[in-house]
Amino acid sequence: GQQLNQSPQSMFIQEGEDVSMNCTSSSIFNTWLWYKQDPGEGPVLLIALYKAGELTSNGRLTAQFGITRKDSFLNISASIPSDVGIYFCAGHGSSNTGKLIFGQGTTLQVKP
Amino acid sequence: EAGVVQSPRYKIIEKKQPVAFWCNPISGHNTLYWYLQNLGQGPELLIRYENEEAVDDSQLPKDRFSAERLKGVDSTLKIQPAELGDSAVYLCASSLLGPSDEQFFGPGTRLTVL
Protein backbone atom coordinates (compact mmCIF):
# COMPACT_ATOMS: atom_id res chain seq x y z
CA GLY A 1 0.00 0.00 0.00
CA GLN A 2 0.91 3.66 -0.11
CA GLN A 3 3.35 4.81 2.57
CA LEU A 4 4.75 8.10 3.80
CA ASN A 5 8.35 8.50 4.92
CA GLN A 6 8.80 11.31 7.38
CA SER A 7 12.10 12.87 8.45
CA PRO A 8 13.79 13.58 10.69
CA GLN A 9 12.52 11.11 13.27
CA SER A 10 13.32 13.54 16.09
CA MET A 11 14.72 17.01 16.61
CA PHE A 12 16.10 18.82 19.65
CA ILE A 13 16.43 22.54 19.13
CA GLN A 14 16.93 25.78 21.00
CA GLU A 15 14.02 28.14 21.53
CA GLY A 16 13.91 30.71 18.75
CA GLU A 17 15.37 28.45 16.09
CA ASP A 18 13.56 27.57 12.89
CA VAL A 19 12.54 23.96 12.22
CA SER A 20 11.98 22.07 9.00
CA MET A 21 10.58 18.56 8.52
CA ASN A 22 9.47 16.75 5.41
CA CYS A 23 7.49 13.86 4.13
CA THR A 24 7.97 11.84 0.97
CA SER A 25 6.18 9.08 -0.87
CA SER A 26 6.95 6.87 -3.84
CA SER A 27 3.41 7.43 -5.12
CA ILE A 28 1.18 10.40 -5.75
CA PHE A 29 -0.95 11.94 -3.02
CA ASN A 30 -4.00 14.11 -3.66
CA THR A 31 -3.88 15.97 -0.36
CA TRP A 32 -1.23 16.64 2.24
CA LEU A 33 -2.05 17.38 5.86
CA TRP A 34 0.11 18.23 8.83
CA TYR A 35 -0.98 17.31 12.37
CA LYS A 36 0.47 17.88 15.83
CA GLN A 37 -0.05 15.43 18.68
CA ASP A 38 0.54 16.32 22.31
CA PRO A 39 1.09 13.59 24.93
CA GLY A 40 -2.13 11.84 25.87
CA GLU A 41 -4.12 13.59 23.16
CA GLY A 42 -5.23 12.89 19.63
CA PRO A 43 -3.68 14.60 16.59
CA VAL A 44 -4.85 18.12 15.79
CA LEU A 45 -4.85 19.46 12.24
CA LEU A 46 -2.39 22.31 11.63
CA ILE A 47 -2.40 22.84 7.88
CA ALA A 48 -4.18 21.23 4.91
CA LEU A 49 -2.87 21.37 1.32
CA TYR A 50 -4.98 20.45 -1.68
CA LYS A 51 -3.07 21.46 -4.82
CA ALA A 52 0.42 20.72 -6.15
CA GLY A 53 2.69 23.68 -5.50
CA GLU A 54 0.38 25.15 -2.86
CA LEU A 55 2.15 27.07 -0.10
CA THR A 56 0.08 27.77 3.02
CA SER A 57 0.86 29.51 6.30
CA ASN A 58 -0.77 29.31 9.71
CA GLY A 59 0.94 31.75 12.06
CA ARG A 60 4.54 30.63 12.44
CA LEU A 61 3.87 27.46 10.45
CA THR A 62 4.34 27.15 6.69
CA ALA A 63 3.74 24.04 4.61
CA GLN A 64 4.02 23.24 0.93
CA PHE A 65 2.51 20.62 -1.35
CA GLY A 66 5.33 19.42 -3.62
CA ILE A 67 5.08 19.94 -7.36
CA THR A 68 5.52 16.21 -8.00
CA ARG A 69 2.67 15.48 -5.51
CA LYS A 70 5.02 13.04 -3.81
CA ASP A 71 6.34 15.25 -1.03
CA SER A 72 5.54 18.01 1.43
CA PHE A 73 7.42 20.02 4.01
CA LEU A 74 6.51 21.86 7.20
CA ASN A 75 8.51 24.78 8.56
CA ILE A 76 8.14 26.29 12.02
CA SER A 77 9.75 29.67 12.52
CA ALA A 78 11.01 31.09 15.80
CA SER A 79 10.17 27.97 17.84
CA ILE A 80 8.74 28.31 21.34
CA PRO A 81 8.47 25.73 24.15
CA SER A 82 4.81 24.98 23.39
CA ASP A 83 5.85 23.72 19.93
CA VAL A 84 7.01 20.54 21.67
CA GLY A 85 5.15 17.49 20.43
CA ILE A 86 4.95 14.97 17.64
CA TYR A 87 4.26 16.24 14.13
CA PHE A 88 2.67 13.93 11.58
CA CYS A 89 2.26 14.33 7.88
CA ALA A 90 -0.74 12.61 6.38
CA GLY A 91 -2.41 12.43 3.03
CA HIS A 92 -5.02 10.91 0.80
CA GLY A 93 -3.37 8.73 -1.79
CA SER A 94 -4.52 8.52 -5.37
CA SER A 95 -5.40 4.82 -5.09
CA ASN A 96 -7.80 5.13 -2.14
CA THR A 97 -8.95 8.69 -1.58
CA GLY A 98 -11.13 7.62 1.33
CA LYS A 99 -8.22 6.54 3.49
CA LEU A 100 -5.95 8.95 5.34
CA ILE A 101 -2.37 7.64 5.53
CA PHE A 102 0.00 8.94 8.22
CA GLY A 103 3.78 9.22 8.38
CA GLN A 104 5.76 7.89 11.33
CA GLY A 105 6.01 11.30 13.00
CA THR A 106 8.76 13.78 13.94
CA THR A 107 9.28 14.34 17.66
CA LEU A 108 10.22 17.94 18.40
CA GLN A 109 11.81 19.05 21.64
CA VAL A 110 12.52 22.73 22.31
CA LYS A 111 15.03 23.83 24.91
CA PRO A 112 14.10 27.15 26.56
CA GLU B 1 -18.91 22.52 21.44
CA ALA B 2 -17.70 19.20 22.85
CA GLY B 3 -15.05 17.32 20.92
CA VAL B 4 -14.82 13.61 20.28
CA VAL B 5 -15.25 11.74 23.56
CA GLN B 6 -13.65 8.39 24.22
CA SER B 7 -13.76 6.09 27.20
CA PRO B 8 -12.05 4.64 29.01
CA ARG B 9 -8.85 6.65 28.70
CA TYR B 10 -6.75 3.78 29.99
CA LYS B 11 -7.35 0.05 30.18
CA ILE B 12 -5.13 -2.72 31.51
CA ILE B 13 -6.19 -6.31 30.92
CA GLU B 14 -4.67 -9.76 30.83
CA LYS B 15 -4.25 -11.53 27.51
CA LYS B 16 -7.20 -13.55 26.29
CA GLN B 17 -9.63 -11.21 28.06
CA PRO B 18 -12.19 -9.17 26.10
CA VAL B 19 -12.11 -5.37 26.01
CA ALA B 20 -14.37 -2.67 24.58
CA PHE B 21 -13.80 0.98 23.73
CA TRP B 22 -16.51 3.58 23.34
CA CYS B 23 -16.58 6.70 21.18
CA ASN B 24 -19.03 9.58 20.96
CA PRO B 25 -18.32 11.71 17.88
CA ILE B 26 -18.92 15.43 17.49
CA SER B 27 -22.62 16.11 17.20
CA GLY B 28 -23.79 16.06 13.60
CA HIS B 29 -20.71 14.33 12.22
CA ASN B 30 -21.75 11.59 9.83
CA THR B 31 -18.39 9.85 9.43
CA LEU B 32 -16.62 8.05 12.25
CA TYR B 33 -13.19 6.42 12.22
CA TRP B 34 -11.29 4.05 14.48
CA TYR B 35 -7.50 4.20 14.29
CA LEU B 36 -4.77 2.11 15.88
CA GLN B 37 -1.62 3.93 16.97
CA ASN B 38 1.38 1.86 17.97
CA LEU B 39 4.16 3.45 20.01
CA GLY B 40 6.34 5.65 17.82
CA GLN B 41 4.06 5.33 14.81
CA GLY B 42 1.33 7.30 13.12
CA PRO B 43 -2.31 6.29 13.35
CA GLU B 44 -3.52 3.50 11.05
CA LEU B 45 -7.14 3.26 9.98
CA LEU B 46 -9.05 0.24 11.27
CA ILE B 47 -12.56 1.06 10.14
CA ARG B 48 -14.59 3.94 8.75
CA TYR B 49 -18.34 4.40 9.19
CA GLU B 50 -20.57 6.64 7.17
CA ASN B 51 -23.64 6.95 9.34
CA GLU B 52 -24.25 3.36 10.53
CA GLU B 53 -22.60 1.67 7.54
CA ALA B 54 -19.03 0.38 7.70
CA VAL B 55 -17.67 1.52 4.33
CA ASP B 56 -14.01 0.58 4.85
CA ASP B 57 -13.09 -2.20 7.27
CA SER B 58 -10.32 -3.72 5.18
CA GLN B 59 -7.72 -3.13 7.90
CA LEU B 60 -9.81 -4.53 10.77
CA PRO B 61 -8.56 -7.97 11.96
CA LYS B 62 -11.96 -9.58 11.88
CA ASP B 63 -10.97 -12.74 13.72
CA ARG B 64 -10.76 -10.86 17.00
CA PHE B 65 -11.90 -7.27 16.36
CA SER B 66 -15.45 -6.09 15.87
CA ALA B 67 -17.09 -2.70 15.74
CA GLU B 68 -20.56 -1.30 15.61
CA ARG B 69 -22.17 2.10 15.23
CA LEU B 70 -25.79 1.68 16.17
CA LYS B 71 -28.08 4.51 15.08
CA GLY B 72 -25.16 6.19 13.34
CA VAL B 73 -23.95 8.06 16.41
CA ASP B 74 -21.90 6.36 19.16
CA SER B 75 -19.55 3.54 18.27
CA THR B 76 -17.97 0.63 20.11
CA LEU B 77 -14.79 -1.21 19.17
CA LYS B 78 -14.27 -4.64 20.73
CA ILE B 79 -11.36 -7.03 20.93
CA GLN B 80 -11.99 -10.63 21.94
CA PRO B 81 -9.70 -12.18 22.93
CA ALA B 82 -6.96 -9.61 23.40
CA GLU B 83 -3.36 -10.49 22.60
CA LEU B 84 -0.11 -8.95 23.86
CA GLY B 85 0.43 -7.28 20.49
CA ASP B 86 -2.84 -5.37 20.83
CA SER B 87 -1.24 -3.00 23.33
CA ALA B 88 -1.54 0.41 21.67
CA VAL B 89 -3.59 3.59 21.62
CA TYR B 90 -6.99 3.32 19.96
CA LEU B 91 -8.10 6.65 18.51
CA CYS B 92 -11.57 7.62 17.41
CA ALA B 93 -12.15 10.48 14.97
CA SER B 94 -15.12 12.02 13.24
CA SER B 95 -15.75 14.31 10.30
CA LEU B 96 -18.80 16.24 9.20
CA LEU B 97 -19.23 14.53 5.86
CA GLY B 98 -16.77 12.23 4.13
CA PRO B 99 -13.06 11.52 4.56
CA SER B 100 -12.03 14.61 2.59
CA ASP B 101 -13.39 16.75 5.44
CA GLU B 102 -11.24 17.59 8.44
CA GLN B 103 -11.06 14.72 10.89
CA PHE B 104 -11.28 15.60 14.58
CA PHE B 105 -9.62 13.13 16.90
CA GLY B 106 -10.50 12.07 20.41
CA PRO B 107 -7.85 11.65 23.13
CA GLY B 108 -7.65 7.90 22.58
CA THR B 109 -7.78 4.84 24.81
CA ARG B 110 -4.41 3.45 25.85
CA LEU B 111 -4.66 -0.34 26.07
CA THR B 112 -2.08 -2.42 27.88
CA VAL B 113 -2.34 -6.21 27.56
CA LEU B 114 -0.36 -8.16 30.13
CSV table of C-alpha atoms in Angstrom, one decimal:
chain,number,residue,atom,x,y,z
A,1,GLY,CA,0.0,0.0,0.0
A,2,GLN,CA,0.9,3.7,-0.1
A,3,GLN,CA,3.4,4.8,2.6
A,4,LEU,CA,4.7,8.1,3.8
A,5,ASN,CA,8.3,8.5,4.9
A,6,GLN,CA,8.8,11.3,7.4
A,7,SER,CA,12.1,12.9,8.5
A,8,PRO,CA,13.8,13.6,10.7
A,9,GLN,CA,12.5,11.1,13.3
A,10,SER,CA,13.3,13.5,16.1
A,11,MET,CA,14.7,17.0,16.6
A,12,PHE,CA,16.1,18.8,19.7
A,13,ILE,CA,16.4,22.5,19.1
A,14,GLN,CA,16.9,25.8,21.0
A,15,GLU,CA,14.0,28.1,21.5
A,16,GLY,CA,13.9,30.7,18.8
A,17,GLU,CA,15.4,28.4,16.1
A,18,ASP,CA,13.6,27.6,12.9
A,19,VAL,CA,12.5,24.0,12.2
A,20,SER,CA,12.0,22.1,9.0
A,21,MET,CA,10.6,18.6,8.5
A,22,ASN,CA,9.5,16.7,5.4
A,23,CYS,CA,7.5,13.9,4.1
A,24,THR,CA,8.0,11.8,1.0
A,25,SER,CA,6.2,9.1,-0.9
A,26,SER,CA,7.0,6.9,-3.8
A,27,SER,CA,3.4,7.4,-5.1
A,28,ILE,CA,1.2,10.4,-5.7
A,29,PHE,CA,-0.9,11.9,-3.0
A,30,ASN,CA,-4.0,14.1,-3.7
A,31,THR,CA,-3.9,16.0,-0.4
A,32,TRP,CA,-1.2,16.6,2.2
A,33,LEU,CA,-2.1,17.4,5.9
A,34,TRP,CA,0.1,18.2,8.8
A,35,TYR,CA,-1.0,17.3,12.4
A,36,LYS,CA,0.5,17.9,15.8
A,37,GLN,CA,0.0,15.4,18.7
A,38,ASP,CA,0.5,16.3,22.3
A,39,PRO,CA,1.1,13.6,24.9
A,40,GLY,CA,-2.1,11.8,25.9
A,41,GLU,CA,-4.1,13.6,23.2
A,42,GLY,CA,-5.2,12.9,19.6
A,43,PRO,CA,-3.7,14.6,16.6
A,44,VAL,CA,-4.8,18.1,15.8
A,45,LEU,CA,-4.9,19.5,12.2
A,46,LEU,CA,-2.4,22.3,11.6
A,47,ILE,CA,-2.4,22.8,7.9
A,48,ALA,CA,-4.2,21.2,4.9
A,49,LEU,CA,-2.9,21.4,1.3
A,50,TYR,CA,-5.0,20.5,-1.7
A,51,LYS,CA,-3.1,21.5,-4.8
A,52,ALA,CA,0.4,20.7,-6.2
A,53,GLY,CA,2.7,23.7,-5.5
A,54,GLU,CA,0.4,25.2,-2.9
A,55,LEU,CA,2.1,27.1,-0.1
A,56,THR,CA,0.1,27.8,3.0
A,57,SER,CA,0.9,29.5,6.3
A,58,ASN,CA,-0.8,29.3,9.7
A,59,GLY,CA,0.9,31.7,12.1
A,60,ARG,CA,4.5,30.6,12.4
A,61,LEU,CA,3.9,27.5,10.4
A,62,THR,CA,4.3,27.2,6.7
A,63,ALA,CA,3.7,24.0,4.6
A,64,GLN,CA,4.0,23.2,0.9
A,65,PHE,CA,2.5,20.6,-1.4
A,66,GLY,CA,5.3,19.4,-3.6
A,67,ILE,CA,5.1,19.9,-7.4
A,68,THR,CA,5.5,16.2,-8.0
A,69,ARG,CA,2.7,15.5,-5.5
A,70,LYS,CA,5.0,13.0,-3.8
A,71,ASP,CA,6.3,15.3,-1.0
A,72,SER,CA,5.5,18.0,1.4
A,73,PHE,CA,7.4,20.0,4.0
A,74,LEU,CA,6.5,21.9,7.2
A,75,ASN,CA,8.5,24.8,8.6
A,76,ILE,CA,8.1,26.3,12.0
A,77,SER,CA,9.8,29.7,12.5
A,78,ALA,CA,11.0,31.1,15.8
A,79,SER,CA,10.2,28.0,17.8
A,80,ILE,CA,8.7,28.3,21.3
A,81,PRO,CA,8.5,25.7,24.2
A,82,SER,CA,4.8,25.0,23.4
A,83,ASP,CA,5.8,23.7,19.9
A,84,VAL,CA,7.0,20.5,21.7
A,85,GLY,CA,5.2,17.5,20.4
A,86,ILE,CA,4.9,15.0,17.6
A,87,TYR,CA,4.3,16.2,14.1
A,88,PHE,CA,2.7,13.9,11.6
A,89,CYS,CA,2.3,14.3,7.9
A,90,ALA,CA,-0.7,12.6,6.4
A,91,GLY,CA,-2.4,12.4,3.0
A,92,HIS,CA,-5.0,10.9,0.8
A,93,GLY,CA,-3.4,8.7,-1.8
A,94,SER,CA,-4.5,8.5,-5.4
A,95,SER,CA,-5.4,4.8,-5.1
A,96,ASN,CA,-7.8,5.1,-2.1
A,97,THR,CA,-9.0,8.7,-1.6
A,98,GLY,CA,-11.1,7.6,1.3
A,99,LYS,CA,-8.2,6.5,3.5
A,100,LEU,CA,-5.9,8.9,5.3
A,101,ILE,CA,-2.4,7.6,5.5
A,102,PHE,CA,0.0,8.9,8.2
A,103,GLY,CA,3.8,9.2,8.4
A,104,GLN,CA,5.8,7.9,11.3
A,105,GLY,CA,6.0,11.3,13.0
A,106,THR,CA,8.8,13.8,13.9
A,107,THR,CA,9.3,14.3,17.7
A,108,LEU,CA,10.2,17.9,18.4
A,109,GLN,CA,11.8,19.1,21.6
A,110,VAL,CA,12.5,22.7,22.3
A,111,LYS,CA,15.0,23.8,24.9
A,112,PRO,CA,14.1,27.2,26.6
B,1,GLU,CA,-18.9,22.5,21.4
B,2,ALA,CA,-17.7,19.2,22.8
B,3,GLY,CA,-15.1,17.3,20.9
B,4,VAL,CA,-14.8,13.6,20.3
B,5,VAL,CA,-15.3,11.7,23.6
B,6,GLN,CA,-13.6,8.4,24.2
B,7,SER,CA,-13.8,6.1,27.2
B,8,PRO,CA,-12.1,4.6,29.0
B,9,ARG,CA,-8.9,6.7,28.7
B,10,TYR,CA,-6.7,3.8,30.0
B,11,LYS,CA,-7.4,0.0,30.2
B,12,ILE,CA,-5.1,-2.7,31.5
B,13,ILE,CA,-6.2,-6.3,30.9
B,14,GLU,CA,-4.7,-9.8,30.8
B,15,LYS,CA,-4.2,-11.5,27.5
B,16,LYS,CA,-7.2,-13.6,26.3
B,17,GLN,CA,-9.6,-11.2,28.1
B,18,PRO,CA,-12.2,-9.2,26.1
B,19,VAL,CA,-12.1,-5.4,26.0
B,20,ALA,CA,-14.4,-2.7,24.6
B,21,PHE,CA,-13.8,1.0,23.7
B,22,TRP,CA,-16.5,3.6,23.3
B,23,CYS,CA,-16.6,6.7,21.2
B,24,ASN,CA,-19.0,9.6,21.0
B,25,PRO,CA,-18.3,11.7,17.9
B,26,ILE,CA,-18.9,15.4,17.5
B,27,SER,CA,-22.6,16.1,17.2
B,28,GLY,CA,-23.8,16.1,13.6
B,29,HIS,CA,-20.7,14.3,12.2
B,30,ASN,CA,-21.8,11.6,9.8
B,31,THR,CA,-18.4,9.9,9.4
B,32,LEU,CA,-16.6,8.1,12.3
B,33,TYR,CA,-13.2,6.4,12.2
B,34,TRP,CA,-11.3,4.1,14.5
B,35,TYR,CA,-7.5,4.2,14.3
B,36,LEU,CA,-4.8,2.1,15.9
B,37,GLN,CA,-1.6,3.9,17.0
B,38,ASN,CA,1.4,1.9,18.0
B,39,LEU,CA,4.2,3.4,20.0
B,40,GLY,CA,6.3,5.7,17.8
B,41,GLN,CA,4.1,5.3,14.8
B,42,GLY,CA,1.3,7.3,13.1
B,43,PRO,CA,-2.3,6.3,13.4
B,44,GLU,CA,-3.5,3.5,11.1
B,45,LEU,CA,-7.1,3.3,10.0
B,46,LEU,CA,-9.0,0.2,11.3
B,47,ILE,CA,-12.6,1.1,10.1
B,48,ARG,CA,-14.6,3.9,8.7
B,49,TYR,CA,-18.3,4.4,9.2
B,50,GLU,CA,-20.6,6.6,7.2
B,51,ASN,CA,-23.6,6.9,9.3
B,52,GLU,CA,-24.3,3.4,10.5
B,53,GLU,CA,-22.6,1.7,7.5
B,54,ALA,CA,-19.0,0.4,7.7
B,55,VAL,CA,-17.7,1.5,4.3
B,56,ASP,CA,-14.0,0.6,4.8
B,57,ASP,CA,-13.1,-2.2,7.3
B,58,SER,CA,-10.3,-3.7,5.2
B,59,GLN,CA,-7.7,-3.1,7.9
B,60,LEU,CA,-9.8,-4.5,10.8
B,61,PRO,CA,-8.6,-8.0,12.0
B,62,LYS,CA,-12.0,-9.6,11.9
B,63,ASP,CA,-11.0,-12.7,13.7
B,64,ARG,CA,-10.8,-10.9,17.0
B,65,PHE,CA,-11.9,-7.3,16.4
B,66,SER,CA,-15.4,-6.1,15.9
B,67,ALA,CA,-17.1,-2.7,15.7
B,68,GLU,CA,-20.6,-1.3,15.6
B,69,ARG,CA,-22.2,2.1,15.2
B,70,LEU,CA,-25.8,1.7,16.2
B,71,LYS,CA,-28.1,4.5,15.1
B,72,GLY,CA,-25.2,6.2,13.3
B,73,VAL,CA,-23.9,8.1,16.4
B,74,ASP,CA,-21.9,6.4,19.2
B,75,SER,CA,-19.6,3.5,18.3
B,76,THR,CA,-18.0,0.6,20.1
B,77,LEU,CA,-14.8,-1.2,19.2
B,78,LYS,CA,-14.3,-4.6,20.7
B,79,ILE,CA,-11.4,-7.0,20.9
B,80,GLN,CA,-12.0,-10.6,21.9
B,81,PRO,CA,-9.7,-12.2,22.9
B,82,ALA,CA,-7.0,-9.6,23.4
B,83,GLU,CA,-3.4,-10.5,22.6
B,84,LEU,CA,-0.1,-8.9,23.9
B,85,GLY,CA,0.4,-7.3,20.5
B,86,ASP,CA,-2.8,-5.4,20.8
B,87,SER,CA,-1.2,-3.0,23.3
B,88,ALA,CA,-1.5,0.4,21.7
B,89,VAL,CA,-3.6,3.6,21.6
B,90,TYR,CA,-7.0,3.3,20.0
B,91,LEU,CA,-8.1,6.7,18.5
B,92,CYS,CA,-11.6,7.6,17.4
B,93,ALA,CA,-12.1,10.5,15.0
B,94,SER,CA,-15.1,12.0,13.2
B,95,SER,CA,-15.7,14.3,10.3
B,96,LEU,CA,-18.8,16.2,9.2
B,97,LEU,CA,-19.2,14.5,5.9
B,98,GLY,CA,-16.8,12.2,4.1
B,99,PRO,CA,-13.1,11.5,4.6
B,100,SER,CA,-12.0,14.6,2.6
B,101,ASP,CA,-13.4,16.8,5.4
B,102,GLU,CA,-11.2,17.6,8.4
B,103,GLN,CA,-11.1,14.7,10.9
B,104,PHE,CA,-11.3,15.6,14.6
B,105,PHE,CA,-9.6,13.1,16.9
B,106,GLY,CA,-10.5,12.1,20.4
B,107,PRO,CA,-7.8,11.6,23.1
B,108,GLY,CA,-7.6,7.9,22.6
B,109,THR,CA,-7.8,4.8,24.8
B,110,ARG,CA,-4.4,3.5,25.9
B,111,LEU,CA,-4.7,-0.3,26.1
B,112,THR,CA,-2.1,-2.4,27.9
B,113,VAL,CA,-2.3,-6.2,27.6
B,114,LEU,CA,-0.4,-8.2,30.1
